[in-house]
């Protein structure tokens, strides 16, 4: 079974070598695909020096665009499964096995920072992850809406630590949402295409390099945009006759 | 309208028409936009050249205050145009994204072959 690691990287030259080294040690048989999202700090060179596949976008497309390219490449190259892994060191290689084990029971697995899963109060327990208050509120509203839209209770809709099997990979290769807050939309996309999506609790770390990609105004704008997607998209059909 | 104001507007409309025709002639505007703008230019020219025409149209559709009709039409036109541009922009963005993806993949293939 061939496993692809899709890793979008925007100006992550500082953190990337460490992350790649850790991955090479933890999962040597997984093939890393770095998608350089128009970096200006030599991220592509760092990836090339580490000997991993690097796709260079001519300009910044945002995380969703970079992910879609990575999935497209993985699908074209015939990978059986893939998982997303952050280039900033936020994800812990020791948790990959946990994530991939989930694929035995589902088409897509989301690693949640909140350990409680389907049973109530998020934010406590071993993997507890601290987030700001307004962000927490926004995430709460999203959780609730996603639950209304999908019928599933996801605790961490914005988690970027996700694994997918081939059928989902093929869907994401062409249809992965490219706007900011892609993770929420991707969740809906997979569920609405009839794929089973589950969450597994994982530990995450503080990011090592780069900057958090959230500006408040931008966050607010895209929050509203996702609300519209969540409500307007319900029951609508696209040209292919597939509920999206 | 006084005679002077009338003259000024007629000249302005004429200038707009000349500009549009020139852009179309130089093929700086795509054909589909040129039709649109030529129509607008022609309407402006007619409205400016024939003083009573706007009053007459307003009268026909039952608008008592003629400038309101002019502003309403202008606003409606600009709104439609803005919506059309948003639509075109969305389409272009999708295409540019796909092109960027293709470029990255081709680049990678090229690198592979050179190794």
Short mmCIF file of C-alpha atoms in Angstrom, two decimals:
data_model
loop_
_atom_site.label_atom_id
_atom_site.label_comp_id
_atom_site.label_asym_id
_atom_site.label_seq_id
_atom_site.Cartn_x
_atom_site.Cartn_y
_atom_site.Cartn_z
CA UNK A 1 0.00 0.00 0.00
CA UNK A 2 1.42 3.37 -1.04
CA UNK A 3 0.87 6.23 1.34
CA UNK A 4 1.33 9.88 0.41
CA UNK A 5 2.03 12.67 2.88
CA UNK A 6 0.58 15.88 1.46
CA UNK A 7 2.32 18.84 3.02
CA UNK A 8 1.41 22.38 1.96
CA UNK A 9 4.21 24.81 2.81
CA UNK A 10 4.18 28.58 2.56
CA UNK A 11 7.43 30.17 3.73
CA UNK A 12 8.28 27.27 6.03
CA UNK A 13 11.98 26.94 5.18
CA UNK A 14 12.82 27.30 8.86
CA UNK A 15 10.66 24.51 10.26
CA UNK A 16 10.56 22.21 7.23
CA UNK A 17 13.92 20.39 7.59
CA UNK A 18 13.09 19.29 11.13
CA UNK A 19 9.60 18.15 10.18
CA UNK A 20 10.90 16.21 7.16
CA UNK A 21 13.65 14.58 9.22
CA UNK A 22 11.13 13.49 11.84
CA UNK A 23 8.87 12.03 9.17
CA UNK A 24 11.75 10.20 7.48
CA UNK A 25 12.50 8.55 10.79
CA UNK A 26 8.93 7.82 11.92
CA UNK A 27 7.41 6.74 8.59
CA UNK A 28 10.25 6.00 6.14
CA UNK A 29 7.99 4.19 3.66
CA UNK A 30 5.56 7.10 3.26
CA UNK A 31 6.22 9.40 0.33
CA UNK A 32 6.22 13.08 1.22
CA UNK A 33 4.81 15.56 -1.28
CA UNK A 34 5.64 19.12 -0.35
CA UNK A 35 3.51 21.71 -2.11
CA UNK A 36 5.40 24.97 -2.09
CA UNK A 37 2.60 27.53 -2.16
CA UNK A 38 4.52 30.38 -3.77
CA UNK A 39 7.07 30.77 -0.99
CA UNK A 40 9.77 33.43 -1.18
CA UNK A 41 12.13 31.98 1.43
CA UNK A 42 13.52 28.98 -0.43
CA UNK A 43 11.07 26.42 0.90
CA UNK A 44 11.26 24.47 -2.36
CA UNK A 45 15.03 24.27 -2.12
CA UNK A 46 14.82 22.92 1.41
CA UNK A 47 12.37 20.25 0.27
CA UNK A 48 14.54 19.33 -2.70
CA UNK A 49 17.62 19.10 -0.45
CA UNK A 50 15.72 16.67 1.78
CA UNK A 51 15.04 14.57 -1.29
CA UNK A 52 11.25 14.67 -1.16
CA UNK A 53 8.88 15.41 -4.02
CA UNK A 54 8.21 19.13 -4.28
CA UNK A 55 5.52 20.78 -6.38
CA UNK A 56 6.09 24.46 -6.83
CA UNK A 57 3.10 26.73 -7.36
CA UNK A 58 3.96 29.88 -9.31
CA UNK A 59 2.12 32.06 -6.79
CA UNK A 60 0.30 31.70 -3.50
CA UNK A 61 -3.02 29.87 -3.85
CA UNK A 62 -3.75 29.48 -0.17
CA UNK A 63 -3.80 26.28 1.82
CA UNK A 64 -6.85 24.84 0.03
CA UNK A 65 -5.31 25.35 -3.40
CA UNK A 66 -2.03 23.81 -2.28
CA UNK A 67 -3.82 20.81 -0.78
CA UNK A 68 -5.86 20.26 -3.93
CA UNK A 69 -2.68 20.16 -6.00
CA UNK A 70 -1.12 17.69 -3.56
CA UNK A 71 -4.19 15.45 -3.70
CA UNK A 72 -4.28 15.68 -7.46
CA UNK A 73 -0.67 14.60 -7.71
CA UNK A 74 -1.21 11.76 -5.24
CA UNK A 75 -4.29 10.59 -7.15
CA UNK A 76 -2.48 10.79 -10.50
CA UNK A 77 0.47 8.86 -9.13
CA UNK A 78 -1.78 6.05 -7.95
CA UNK A 79 -1.42 6.36 -4.19
CA UNK A 80 -3.81 4.21 -2.14
CA UNK A 81 -4.16 6.62 0.71
CA UNK A 82 -2.90 10.01 1.78
CA UNK A 83 -2.77 12.19 4.83
CA UNK A 84 -2.25 15.89 5.37
CA UNK A 85 0.65 16.94 7.52
CA UNK A 86 1.55 20.50 8.52
CA UNK A 87 4.96 21.87 7.55
CA UNK A 88 5.13 24.04 10.67
CA UNK A 89 5.67 21.20 13.12
CA UNK A 90 2.20 21.36 14.61
CA UNK A 91 1.48 17.72 13.89
CA UNK A 92 3.17 14.94 15.80
CA UNK A 93 4.62 12.04 13.72
CA UNK A 94 3.92 9.66 16.59
CA UNK A 95 0.19 10.21 15.97
CA UNK A 96 0.25 9.12 12.32
CA UNK A 97 -0.29 5.46 13.15
CA UNK A 98 -3.37 6.40 15.19
CA UNK A 99 -4.73 8.44 12.32
CA UNK A 100 -4.13 5.78 9.67
CA UNK A 101 -5.59 3.06 11.88
CA UNK A 102 -8.87 4.94 11.63
CA UNK A 103 -8.93 4.32 7.86
CA UNK A 104 -9.74 0.67 8.62
CA UNK A 105 -13.24 1.80 9.60
CA UNK A 106 -13.76 4.91 7.49
CA UNK A 107 -13.00 6.63 4.19
CA UNK A 108 -11.67 9.69 5.91
CA UNK A 109 -10.21 10.26 9.37
CA UNK A 110 -9.86 13.61 11.11
CA UNK A 111 -7.41 13.92 13.97
CA UNK A 112 -9.08 15.96 16.69
CA UNK A 113 -7.26 18.06 19.23
CA UNK A 114 -10.10 17.43 21.62
CA UNK A 115 -9.95 14.05 23.22
CA UNK A 116 -13.54 13.50 24.19
CA UNK A 117 -14.79 12.69 20.72
CA UNK A 118 -18.52 12.11 20.63
CA UNK A 119 -19.04 12.41 24.35
CA UNK A 120 -19.64 15.99 25.39
CA UNK A 121 -17.29 18.64 26.71
CA UNK A 122 -14.38 19.25 24.35
CA UNK A 123 -11.12 20.76 25.50
CA UNK A 124 -10.27 18.54 28.42
CA UNK A 125 -8.08 15.50 28.78
CA UNK A 126 -4.69 14.43 27.55
CA UNK A 127 -4.56 16.11 24.16
CA UNK A 128 -6.19 19.32 25.32
CA UNK A 129 -5.22 22.20 23.07
CA UNK A 130 -5.54 25.82 24.04
CA UNK A 131 -7.25 28.23 21.68
CA UNK A 132 -8.27 31.87 22.09
CA UNK A 133 -11.72 32.85 23.26
CA UNK A 134 -13.16 34.32 20.04
CA UNK A 135 -11.67 31.49 18.06
CA UNK A 136 -13.20 29.06 20.49
CA UNK A 137 -16.60 30.66 20.03
CA UNK A 138 -16.27 30.59 16.23
CA UNK A 139 -15.25 26.96 16.35
CA UNK A 140 -18.24 26.21 18.58
CA UNK A 141 -20.67 27.76 16.12
CA UNK A 142 -19.02 25.88 13.25
CA UNK A 143 -19.21 22.61 15.17
CA UNK A 144 -22.91 23.15 15.74
CA UNK A 145 -23.62 24.06 12.12
CA UNK A 146 -21.57 21.21 10.74
CA UNK A 147 -23.52 18.91 12.99
CA UNK A 148 -26.78 20.30 11.63
CA UNK A 149 -25.51 19.94 8.06
CA UNK A 150 -23.96 16.50 8.29
CA UNK A 151 -25.71 14.83 11.19
CA UNK A 152 -22.32 14.05 12.69
CA UNK A 153 -20.82 15.53 15.79
CA UNK A 154 -17.32 16.68 14.91
CA UNK A 155 -15.32 18.23 17.73
CA UNK A 156 -12.55 19.73 15.61
CA UNK A 157 -13.83 20.91 12.24
CA UNK A 158 -10.72 22.95 11.48
CA UNK A 159 -8.17 20.23 12.16
CA UNK A 160 -5.71 19.87 9.29
CA UNK A 161 -4.49 16.45 10.41
CA UNK A 162 -6.52 14.17 8.16
CA UNK A 163 -6.15 10.89 6.34
CA UNK A 164 -8.12 9.74 3.32
CA UNK A 165 -8.54 6.63 1.28
CA UNK A 166 -8.29 6.55 -2.49
CA UNK A 167 -11.96 7.32 -3.32
CA UNK A 168 -11.88 10.49 -1.20
CA UNK A 169 -8.45 11.32 -2.62
CA UNK A 170 -9.93 11.24 -6.12
CA UNK A 171 -12.79 13.50 -5.06
CA UNK A 172 -10.44 15.97 -3.41
CA UNK A 173 -8.06 15.92 -6.38
CA UNK A 174 -10.61 17.87 -8.39
CA UNK A 175 -13.13 19.29 -5.92
CA UNK A 176 -11.17 20.24 -2.82
CA UNK A 177 -12.46 23.64 -1.62
CA UNK A 178 -9.83 26.25 -2.37
CA UNK A 179 -11.01 29.15 -0.24
CA UNK A 180 -9.81 29.83 3.27
CA UNK A 181 -11.46 27.58 5.91
CA UNK A 182 -11.24 24.76 3.41
CA UNK A 183 -11.18 22.18 6.20
CA UNK A 184 -14.81 22.74 7.17
CA UNK A 185 -16.00 22.67 3.59
CA UNK A 186 -13.94 19.56 2.83
CA UNK A 187 -15.65 17.79 5.71
CA UNK A 188 -19.05 18.63 4.24
CA UNK A 189 -17.94 17.65 0.76
CA UNK A 190 -16.85 14.19 1.89
CA UNK A 191 -19.95 13.58 4.00
CA UNK A 192 -22.28 14.76 1.24
CA UNK A 193 -20.64 12.40 -1.22
CA UNK A 194 -21.60 9.57 1.08
CA UNK A 195 -18.17 8.87 2.53
CA UNK A 196 -17.85 7.84 6.15
CA UNK A 197 -15.82 10.35 8.11
CA UNK A 198 -14.67 9.71 11.67
CA UNK A 199 -12.63 11.58 14.22
CA UNK A 200 -9.83 10.14 16.28
CA UNK A 201 -8.23 11.98 19.20
CA UNK A 202 -4.58 12.91 18.60
CA UNK A 203 -1.96 14.99 20.35
CA UNK A 204 -0.82 18.15 18.65
CA UNK A 205 2.02 20.52 19.39
CA UNK A 206 2.56 24.22 19.26
CA UNK A 207 3.63 25.31 15.79
CA UNK A 208 7.39 25.55 15.40
CA UNK A 209 7.82 28.03 12.56
CA UNK A 210 5.72 30.30 10.41
CA UNK A 211 2.89 32.47 11.66
CA UNK A 212 -0.67 31.58 12.53
CA UNK A 213 -2.60 32.24 9.35
CA UNK A 214 -5.56 33.93 11.04
CA UNK A 215 -6.14 37.63 10.79
CA UNK A 216 -9.27 38.53 12.69
CA UNK A 217 -11.07 40.38 9.91
CA UNK A 218 -10.25 37.73 7.39
CA UNK A 219 -11.34 35.07 9.81
CA UNK A 220 -14.63 36.87 10.34
CA UNK A 221 -15.20 37.30 6.61
CA UNK A 222 -14.57 33.66 5.84
CA UNK A 223 -16.55 32.60 8.86
CA UNK A 224 -19.59 34.32 7.37
CA UNK A 225 -18.76 32.84 3.96
CA UNK A 226 -18.67 29.33 5.40
CA UNK A 227 -21.96 29.97 7.20
CA UNK A 228 -23.48 30.80 3.82
CA UNK A 229 -21.95 27.68 2.28
CA UNK A 230 -23.28 25.60 5.15
CA UNK A 231 -26.82 26.89 4.91
CA UNK A 232 -27.16 27.59 1.18
CA UNK A 233 -25.54 24.34 0.13
CA UNK A 234 -28.02 22.18 1.96
CA UNK A 235 -29.89 19.93 -0.43
CA UNK A 236 -28.64 21.76 -3.48
CA UNK A 237 -27.46 19.74 -6.40
CA UNK A 238 -24.67 20.63 -8.75
CA UNK A 239 -24.61 19.92 -12.47
CA UNK A 240 -23.47 16.34 -11.92
CA UNK A 241 -26.56 15.65 -9.84
CA UNK A 242 -24.46 15.05 -6.76
CA UNK A 243 -25.44 16.65 -3.50
CA UNK A 244 -22.64 18.98 -2.51
CA UNK B 1 -30.94 72.63 -19.26
CA UNK B 2 -29.25 75.90 -20.18
CA UNK B 3 -27.44 76.24 -23.47
CA UNK B 4 -23.94 76.14 -21.95
CA UNK B 5 -24.59 73.06 -19.80
CA UNK B 6 -26.12 71.35 -22.78
CA UNK B 7 -23.03 72.03 -24.83
CA UNK B 8 -20.71 70.76 -22.10
CA UNK B 9 -22.63 67.50 -21.76
CA UNK B 10 -22.81 67.02 -25.50
CA UNK B 11 -19.04 67.43 -25.71
CA UNK B 12 -18.49 65.01 -22.80
CA UNK B 13 -20.76 62.41 -24.38
CA UNK B 14 -18.94 62.85 -27.67
CA UNK B 15 -15.58 62.37 -25.92
CA UNK B 16 -16.86 59.20 -24.25
CA UNK B 17 -18.05 57.88 -27.59
CA UNK B 18 -14.70 58.67 -29.24
CA UNK B 19 -12.84 56.93 -26.40
CA UNK B 20 -15.03 53.83 -26.68
CA UNK B 21 -14.74 53.65 -30.46
CA UNK B 22 -11.00 54.09 -30.20
CA UNK B 23 -10.68 51.27 -27.63
CA UNK B 24 -12.80 49.00 -29.80
CA UNK B 25 -10.79 49.95 -32.88
CA UNK B 26 -7.51 49.11 -31.11
CA UNK B 27 -9.10 45.84 -29.94
CA UNK B 28 -8.29 46.81 -26.37
CA UNK B 29 -11.83 45.74 -25.51
CA UNK B 30 -13.06 42.25 -26.22
CA UNK B 31 -15.82 42.16 -28.81
CA UNK B 32 -18.50 41.22 -26.29
CA UNK B 33 -17.71 44.30 -24.19
CA UNK B 34 -17.39 46.55 -27.21
CA UNK B 35 -21.03 45.99 -28.16
CA UNK B 36 -22.07 46.85 -24.62
CA UNK B 37 -20.03 50.02 -24.44
CA UNK B 38 -20.87 51.17 -27.93
CA UNK B 39 -24.54 50.92 -27.01
CA UNK B 40 -23.96 52.94 -23.86
CA UNK B 41 -21.94 55.51 -25.77
CA UNK B 42 -24.61 55.85 -28.44
CA UNK B 43 -27.37 56.26 -25.84
CA UNK B 44 -25.35 58.93 -24.03
CA UNK B 45 -24.72 60.76 -27.28
CA UNK B 46 -28.39 60.69 -28.23
CA UNK B 47 -29.45 61.87 -24.77
CA UNK B 48 -26.98 64.73 -24.91
CA UNK B 49 -27.57 65.72 -28.52
CA UNK B 50 -31.37 65.72 -28.47
CA UNK B 51 -32.43 67.85 -25.48
CA UNK B 52 -36.01 66.67 -25.26
CA UNK B 53 -35.39 62.92 -25.56
CA UNK B 54 -34.87 62.17 -21.88
CA UNK B 55 -37.94 64.20 -20.93
CA UNK B 56 -39.93 62.33 -23.54
CA UNK B 57 -38.84 58.90 -22.30
CA UNK B 58 -39.53 59.88 -18.68
CA UNK B 59 -42.95 61.06 -19.71
CA UNK B 60 -43.69 57.82 -21.54
CA UNK B 61 -42.84 55.62 -18.52
CA UNK B 62 -44.53 57.95 -16.09
CA UNK B 63 -41.52 59.34 -14.23
CA UNK B 64 -42.19 62.94 -13.19
CA UNK B 65 -38.60 63.90 -12.38
CA UNK B 66 -36.42 63.13 -15.40
CA UNK B 67 -33.00 63.07 -13.68
CA UNK B 68 -34.31 60.28 -11.41
CA UNK B 69 -34.94 58.13 -14.47
CA UNK B 70 -31.45 58.81 -15.74
CA UNK B 71 -29.86 57.96 -12.39
CA UNK B 72 -32.01 54.85 -11.98
CA UNK B 73 -31.04 53.53 -15.40
CA UNK B 74 -27.38 54.39 -14.80
CA UNK B 75 -27.37 52.70 -11.40
CA UNK B 76 -29.13 49.60 -12.72
CA UNK B 77 -26.68 49.36 -15.56
CA UNK B 78 -23.64 49.68 -13.29
CA UNK B 79 -25.04 47.11 -10.89
CA UNK B 80 -25.56 44.58 -13.67
CA UNK B 81 -22.10 45.33 -14.98
CA UNK B 82 -20.52 44.77 -11.54
CA UNK B 83 -22.35 41.46 -11.21
CA UNK B 84 -21.18 40.43 -14.63
CA UNK B 85 -17.59 41.27 -13.71
CA UNK B 86 -17.85 39.26 -10.49
CA UNK B 87 -19.05 36.33 -12.53
CA UNK B 88 -16.23 36.69 -15.04
CA UNK B 89 -13.69 37.08 -12.23
CA UNK B 90 -14.86 33.87 -10.55
CA UNK B 91 -14.51 31.99 -13.82
CA UNK B 92 -11.08 33.46 -14.48
CA UNK B 93 -9.90 32.62 -10.98
CA UNK B 94 -10.92 28.99 -11.40
CA UNK B 95 -9.02 28.83 -14.66
CA UNK B 96 -5.93 30.55 -13.29
CA UNK B 97 -5.88 28.14 -10.35
CA UNK B 98 -6.07 25.16 -12.66
CA UNK B 99 -3.32 26.61 -14.81
CA UNK B 100 -1.13 27.16 -11.76
CA UNK B 101 -1.66 23.51 -10.79
CA UNK B 102 -0.80 22.34 -14.30
CA UNK B 103 2.30 24.50 -14.28
CA UNK B 104 3.51 23.06 -10.98
CA UNK B 105 2.92 19.50 -12.21
CA UNK B 106 4.67 20.12 -15.54
CA UNK B 107 7.58 21.76 -13.75
CA UNK B 108 7.91 18.74 -11.54
CA UNK B 109 7.79 16.38 -14.51
CA UNK B 110 10.50 18.39 -16.22
CA UNK B 111 12.72 18.28 -13.12
CA UNK B 112 12.26 14.52 -12.99
CA UNK B 113 13.33 14.08 -16.59
CA UNK B 114 16.43 16.19 -16.13
CA UNK B 115 17.63 14.17 -13.16
#
